[in-house]
GROMACS .gro file of C-alpha atoms in nm:
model
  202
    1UNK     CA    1   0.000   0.000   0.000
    2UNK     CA    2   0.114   0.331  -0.105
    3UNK     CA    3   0.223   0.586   0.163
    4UNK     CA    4   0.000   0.913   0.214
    5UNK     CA    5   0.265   1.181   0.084
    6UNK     CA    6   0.209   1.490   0.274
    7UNK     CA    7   0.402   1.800   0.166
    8UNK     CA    8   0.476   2.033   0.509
    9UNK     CA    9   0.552   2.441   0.471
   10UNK     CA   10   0.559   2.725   0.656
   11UNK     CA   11   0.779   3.045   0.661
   12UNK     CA   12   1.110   3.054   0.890
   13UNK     CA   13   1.015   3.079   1.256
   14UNK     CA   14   0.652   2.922   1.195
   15UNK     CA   15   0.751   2.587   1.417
   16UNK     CA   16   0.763   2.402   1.129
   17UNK     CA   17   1.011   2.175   1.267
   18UNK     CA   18   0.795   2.100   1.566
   19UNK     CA   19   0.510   2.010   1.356
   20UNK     CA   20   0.741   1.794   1.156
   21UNK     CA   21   0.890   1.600   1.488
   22UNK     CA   22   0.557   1.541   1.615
   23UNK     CA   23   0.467   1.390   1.267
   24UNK     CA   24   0.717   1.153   1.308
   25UNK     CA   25   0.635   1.069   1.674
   26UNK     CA   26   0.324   0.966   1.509
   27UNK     CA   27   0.443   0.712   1.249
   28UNK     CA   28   0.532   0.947   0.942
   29UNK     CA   29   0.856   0.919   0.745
   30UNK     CA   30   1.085   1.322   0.749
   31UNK     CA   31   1.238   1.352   0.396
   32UNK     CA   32   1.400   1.769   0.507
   33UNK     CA   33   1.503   1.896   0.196
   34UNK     CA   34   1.685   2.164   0.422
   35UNK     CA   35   1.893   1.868   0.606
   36UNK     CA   36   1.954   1.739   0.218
   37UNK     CA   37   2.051   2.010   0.166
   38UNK     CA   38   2.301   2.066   0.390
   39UNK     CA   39   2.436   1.704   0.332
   40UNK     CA   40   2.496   1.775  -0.050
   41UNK     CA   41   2.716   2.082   0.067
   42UNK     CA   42   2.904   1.953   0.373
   43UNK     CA   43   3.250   1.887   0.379
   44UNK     CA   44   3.277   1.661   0.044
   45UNK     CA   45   2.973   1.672  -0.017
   46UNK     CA   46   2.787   1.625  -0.382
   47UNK     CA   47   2.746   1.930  -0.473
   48UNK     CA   48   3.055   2.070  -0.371
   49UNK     CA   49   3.233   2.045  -0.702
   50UNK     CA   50   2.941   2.195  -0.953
   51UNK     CA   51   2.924   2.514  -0.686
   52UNK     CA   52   3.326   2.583  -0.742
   53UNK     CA   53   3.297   2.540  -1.078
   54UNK     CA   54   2.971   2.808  -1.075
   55UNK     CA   55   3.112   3.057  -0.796
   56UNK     CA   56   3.476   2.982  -0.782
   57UNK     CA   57   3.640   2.819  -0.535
   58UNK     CA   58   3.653   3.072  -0.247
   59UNK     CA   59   3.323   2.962  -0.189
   60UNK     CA   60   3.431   2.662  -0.046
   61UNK     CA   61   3.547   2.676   0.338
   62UNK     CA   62   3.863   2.562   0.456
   63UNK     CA   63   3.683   2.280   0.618
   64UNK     CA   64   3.579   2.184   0.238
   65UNK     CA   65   3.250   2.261   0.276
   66UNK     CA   66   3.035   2.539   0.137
   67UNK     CA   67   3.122   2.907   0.278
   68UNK     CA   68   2.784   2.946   0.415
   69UNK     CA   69   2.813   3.314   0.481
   70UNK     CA   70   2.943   3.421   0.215
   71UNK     CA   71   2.682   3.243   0.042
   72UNK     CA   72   2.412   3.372   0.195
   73UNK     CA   73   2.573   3.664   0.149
   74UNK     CA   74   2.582   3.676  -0.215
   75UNK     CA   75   2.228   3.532  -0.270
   76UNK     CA   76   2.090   3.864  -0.078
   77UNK     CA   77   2.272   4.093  -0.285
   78UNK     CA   78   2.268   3.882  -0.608
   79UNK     CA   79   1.902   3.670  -0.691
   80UNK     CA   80   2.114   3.525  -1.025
   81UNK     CA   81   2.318   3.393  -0.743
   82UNK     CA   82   2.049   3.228  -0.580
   83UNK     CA   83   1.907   3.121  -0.924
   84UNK     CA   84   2.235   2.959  -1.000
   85UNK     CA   85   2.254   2.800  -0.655
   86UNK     CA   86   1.941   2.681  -0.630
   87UNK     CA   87   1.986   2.520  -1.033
   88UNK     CA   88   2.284   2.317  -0.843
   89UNK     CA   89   2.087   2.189  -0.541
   90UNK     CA   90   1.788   2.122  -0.643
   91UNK     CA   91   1.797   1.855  -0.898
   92UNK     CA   92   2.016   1.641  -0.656
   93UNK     CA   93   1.794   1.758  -0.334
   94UNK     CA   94   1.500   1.594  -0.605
   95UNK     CA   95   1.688   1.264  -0.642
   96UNK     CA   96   1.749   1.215  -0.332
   97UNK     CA   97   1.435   1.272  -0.161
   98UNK     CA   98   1.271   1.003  -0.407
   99UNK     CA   99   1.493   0.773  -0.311
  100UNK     CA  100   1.451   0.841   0.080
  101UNK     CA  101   1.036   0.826   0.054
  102UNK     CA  102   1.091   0.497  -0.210
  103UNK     CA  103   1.288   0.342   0.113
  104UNK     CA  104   1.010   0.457   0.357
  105UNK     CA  105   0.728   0.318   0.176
  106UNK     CA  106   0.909   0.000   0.177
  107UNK     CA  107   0.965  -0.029   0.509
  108UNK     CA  108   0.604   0.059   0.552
  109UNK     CA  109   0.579   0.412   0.700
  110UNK     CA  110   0.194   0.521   0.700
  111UNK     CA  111   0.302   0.833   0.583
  112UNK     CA  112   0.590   1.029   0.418
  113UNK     CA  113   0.634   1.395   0.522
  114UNK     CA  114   0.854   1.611   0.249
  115UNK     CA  115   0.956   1.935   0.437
  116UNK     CA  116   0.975   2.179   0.176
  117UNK     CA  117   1.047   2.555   0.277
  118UNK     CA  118   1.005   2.673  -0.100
  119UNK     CA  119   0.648   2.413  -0.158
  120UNK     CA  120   0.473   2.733  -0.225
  121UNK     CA  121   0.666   2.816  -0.553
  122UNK     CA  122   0.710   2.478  -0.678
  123UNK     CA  123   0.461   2.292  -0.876
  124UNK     CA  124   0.681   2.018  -0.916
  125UNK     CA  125   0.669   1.979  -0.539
  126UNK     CA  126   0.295   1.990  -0.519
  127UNK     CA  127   0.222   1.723  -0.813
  128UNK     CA  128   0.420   1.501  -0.606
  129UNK     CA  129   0.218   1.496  -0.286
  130UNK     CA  130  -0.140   1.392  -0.181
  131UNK     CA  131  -0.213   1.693   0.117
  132UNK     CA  132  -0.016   2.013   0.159
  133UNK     CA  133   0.038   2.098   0.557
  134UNK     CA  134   0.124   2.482   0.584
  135UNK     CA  135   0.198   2.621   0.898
  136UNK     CA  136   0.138   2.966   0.963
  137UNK     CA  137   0.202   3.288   1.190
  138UNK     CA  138   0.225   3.629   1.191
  139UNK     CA  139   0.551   3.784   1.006
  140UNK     CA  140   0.598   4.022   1.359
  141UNK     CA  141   0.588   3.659   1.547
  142UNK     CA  142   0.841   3.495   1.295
  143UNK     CA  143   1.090   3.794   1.349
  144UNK     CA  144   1.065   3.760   1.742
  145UNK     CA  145   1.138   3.393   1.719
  146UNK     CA  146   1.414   3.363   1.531
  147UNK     CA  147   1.571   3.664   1.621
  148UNK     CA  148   1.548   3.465   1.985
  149UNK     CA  149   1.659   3.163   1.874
  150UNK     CA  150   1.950   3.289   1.611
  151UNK     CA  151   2.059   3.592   1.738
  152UNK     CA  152   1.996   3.788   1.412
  153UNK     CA  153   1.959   4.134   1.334
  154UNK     CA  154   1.609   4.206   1.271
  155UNK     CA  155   1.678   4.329   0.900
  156UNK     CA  156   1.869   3.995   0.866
  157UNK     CA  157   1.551   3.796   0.952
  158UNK     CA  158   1.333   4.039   0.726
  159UNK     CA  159   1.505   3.980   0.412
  160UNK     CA  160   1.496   3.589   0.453
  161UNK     CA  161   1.129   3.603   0.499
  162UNK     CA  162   1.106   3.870   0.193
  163UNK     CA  163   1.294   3.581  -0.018
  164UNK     CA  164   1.029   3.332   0.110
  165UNK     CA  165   0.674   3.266  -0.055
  166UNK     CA  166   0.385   3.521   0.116
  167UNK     CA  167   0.167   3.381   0.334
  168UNK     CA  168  -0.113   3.445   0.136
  169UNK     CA  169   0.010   3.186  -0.149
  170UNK     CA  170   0.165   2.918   0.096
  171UNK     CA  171  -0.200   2.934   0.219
  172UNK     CA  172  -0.378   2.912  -0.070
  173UNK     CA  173  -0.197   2.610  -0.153
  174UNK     CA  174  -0.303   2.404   0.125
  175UNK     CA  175  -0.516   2.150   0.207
  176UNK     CA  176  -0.463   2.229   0.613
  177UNK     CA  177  -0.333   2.501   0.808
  178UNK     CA  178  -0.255   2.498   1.158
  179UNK     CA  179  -0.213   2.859   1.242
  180UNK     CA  180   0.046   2.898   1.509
  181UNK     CA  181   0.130   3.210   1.678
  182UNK     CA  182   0.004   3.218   2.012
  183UNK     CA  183  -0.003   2.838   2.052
  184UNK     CA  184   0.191   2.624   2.370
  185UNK     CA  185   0.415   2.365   2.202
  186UNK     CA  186   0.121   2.116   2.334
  187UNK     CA  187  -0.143   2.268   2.201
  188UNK     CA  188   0.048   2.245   1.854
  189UNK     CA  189   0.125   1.852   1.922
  190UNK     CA  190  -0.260   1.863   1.983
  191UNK     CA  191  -0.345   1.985   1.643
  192UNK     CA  192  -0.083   1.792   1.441
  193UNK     CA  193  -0.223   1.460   1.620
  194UNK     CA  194  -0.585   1.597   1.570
  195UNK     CA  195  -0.491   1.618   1.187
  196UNK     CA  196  -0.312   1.256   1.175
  197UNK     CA  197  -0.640   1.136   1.305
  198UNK     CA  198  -0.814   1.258   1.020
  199UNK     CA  199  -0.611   1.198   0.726
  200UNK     CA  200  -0.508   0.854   0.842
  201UNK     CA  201  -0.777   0.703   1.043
  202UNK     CA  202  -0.689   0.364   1.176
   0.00000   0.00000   0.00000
């Protein structure tokens, strides 16, 4: 039997991530295209030698990983940059989140999760799930949190969620939204098992 595929978004600082842990505390299989991300361009990792070959080789650390900062960097002040970077990532990030929810739905996992920050702006991300899961807060919420949590500058964390999808598209993309700015961690739990219960009844 096929695994439900359920695509989960939500803008930097929504609690995402919690929604996404207590999804797999329920039985559901985490392909993070963020955590894929960061494997490809780790120390050695895949995409390591395309990215010298597109930016040059400064933008590899000393540690032989990608020069995150300088990265981010460039992708604020250049969106070709990001363009270029993203052209890099995300045709391996593709290829290896098939083969991650193939493996789950083999071992039998009710449920396959694909966290997706940029879901919003991809079709090709949305034909390849069965329910879209956005969580949602206000942007004055997101800037407190990760501003807390990071230690950013406040312009810092406005220009990340200016490169993100508005909340008005990541919502009208989605099947459920669990709107999250004043809730306890609990009460979230409470709504992402509330939702389990619905889309996979036992």
């Amino acid at each position: 039997m096929r695994s439900l595929h359920i695509g989960l978004t939500g803008g930097i600082g929504s609690g995402k991530s919690t929604v996404a842990q207590t999804l797999v505390e329920l039985g559901a299989a985490l392909v993070d295209t963020d955590a894929i991300a960061r494997r490809l361009t780790a120390p050695h990792g895949a995409a390591l030698p395309a990215i010298a070959q597109v930016f040059g080789s400064e933008m590899v650390s000393a540690q032989a990983g990608l020069d995150r900062d300088r990265m981010r960097a460039l992708a604020f002040s250049d969106p070709s940059a990001r363009r270029r970077l993203e052209g890099i990532l995300h045709p391996l990030i593709g290829e290896t989140a098939r083969a991650e929810a193939t493996a789950a739905t083999q071992a039998g996992a009710a449920a396959v999760v694909f966290d997706v920050p940029l879901l919003a702006e991809s079709a090709h991300w949305r034909g390849r799930v069965d329910r879209v899961l956005v969580v949602d807060c206000e942007e004055s919420t997101q800037v407190r949190r990760v501003m807390a949590r990071s230690g950013w500058a406040e312009e810092t964390v406005l220009r990340v969620i200016a490169q993100q999808a508005p909340r008005p598209l990541r919502r009208s993309i989605a099947d459920a939204v669990i709107f999250n700015d004043t809730l306890s961690q609990q009460a979230l739990q409470g709504e992402v098992r509330s939702l389990w219960s619905h889309w996979l009844p036992r």
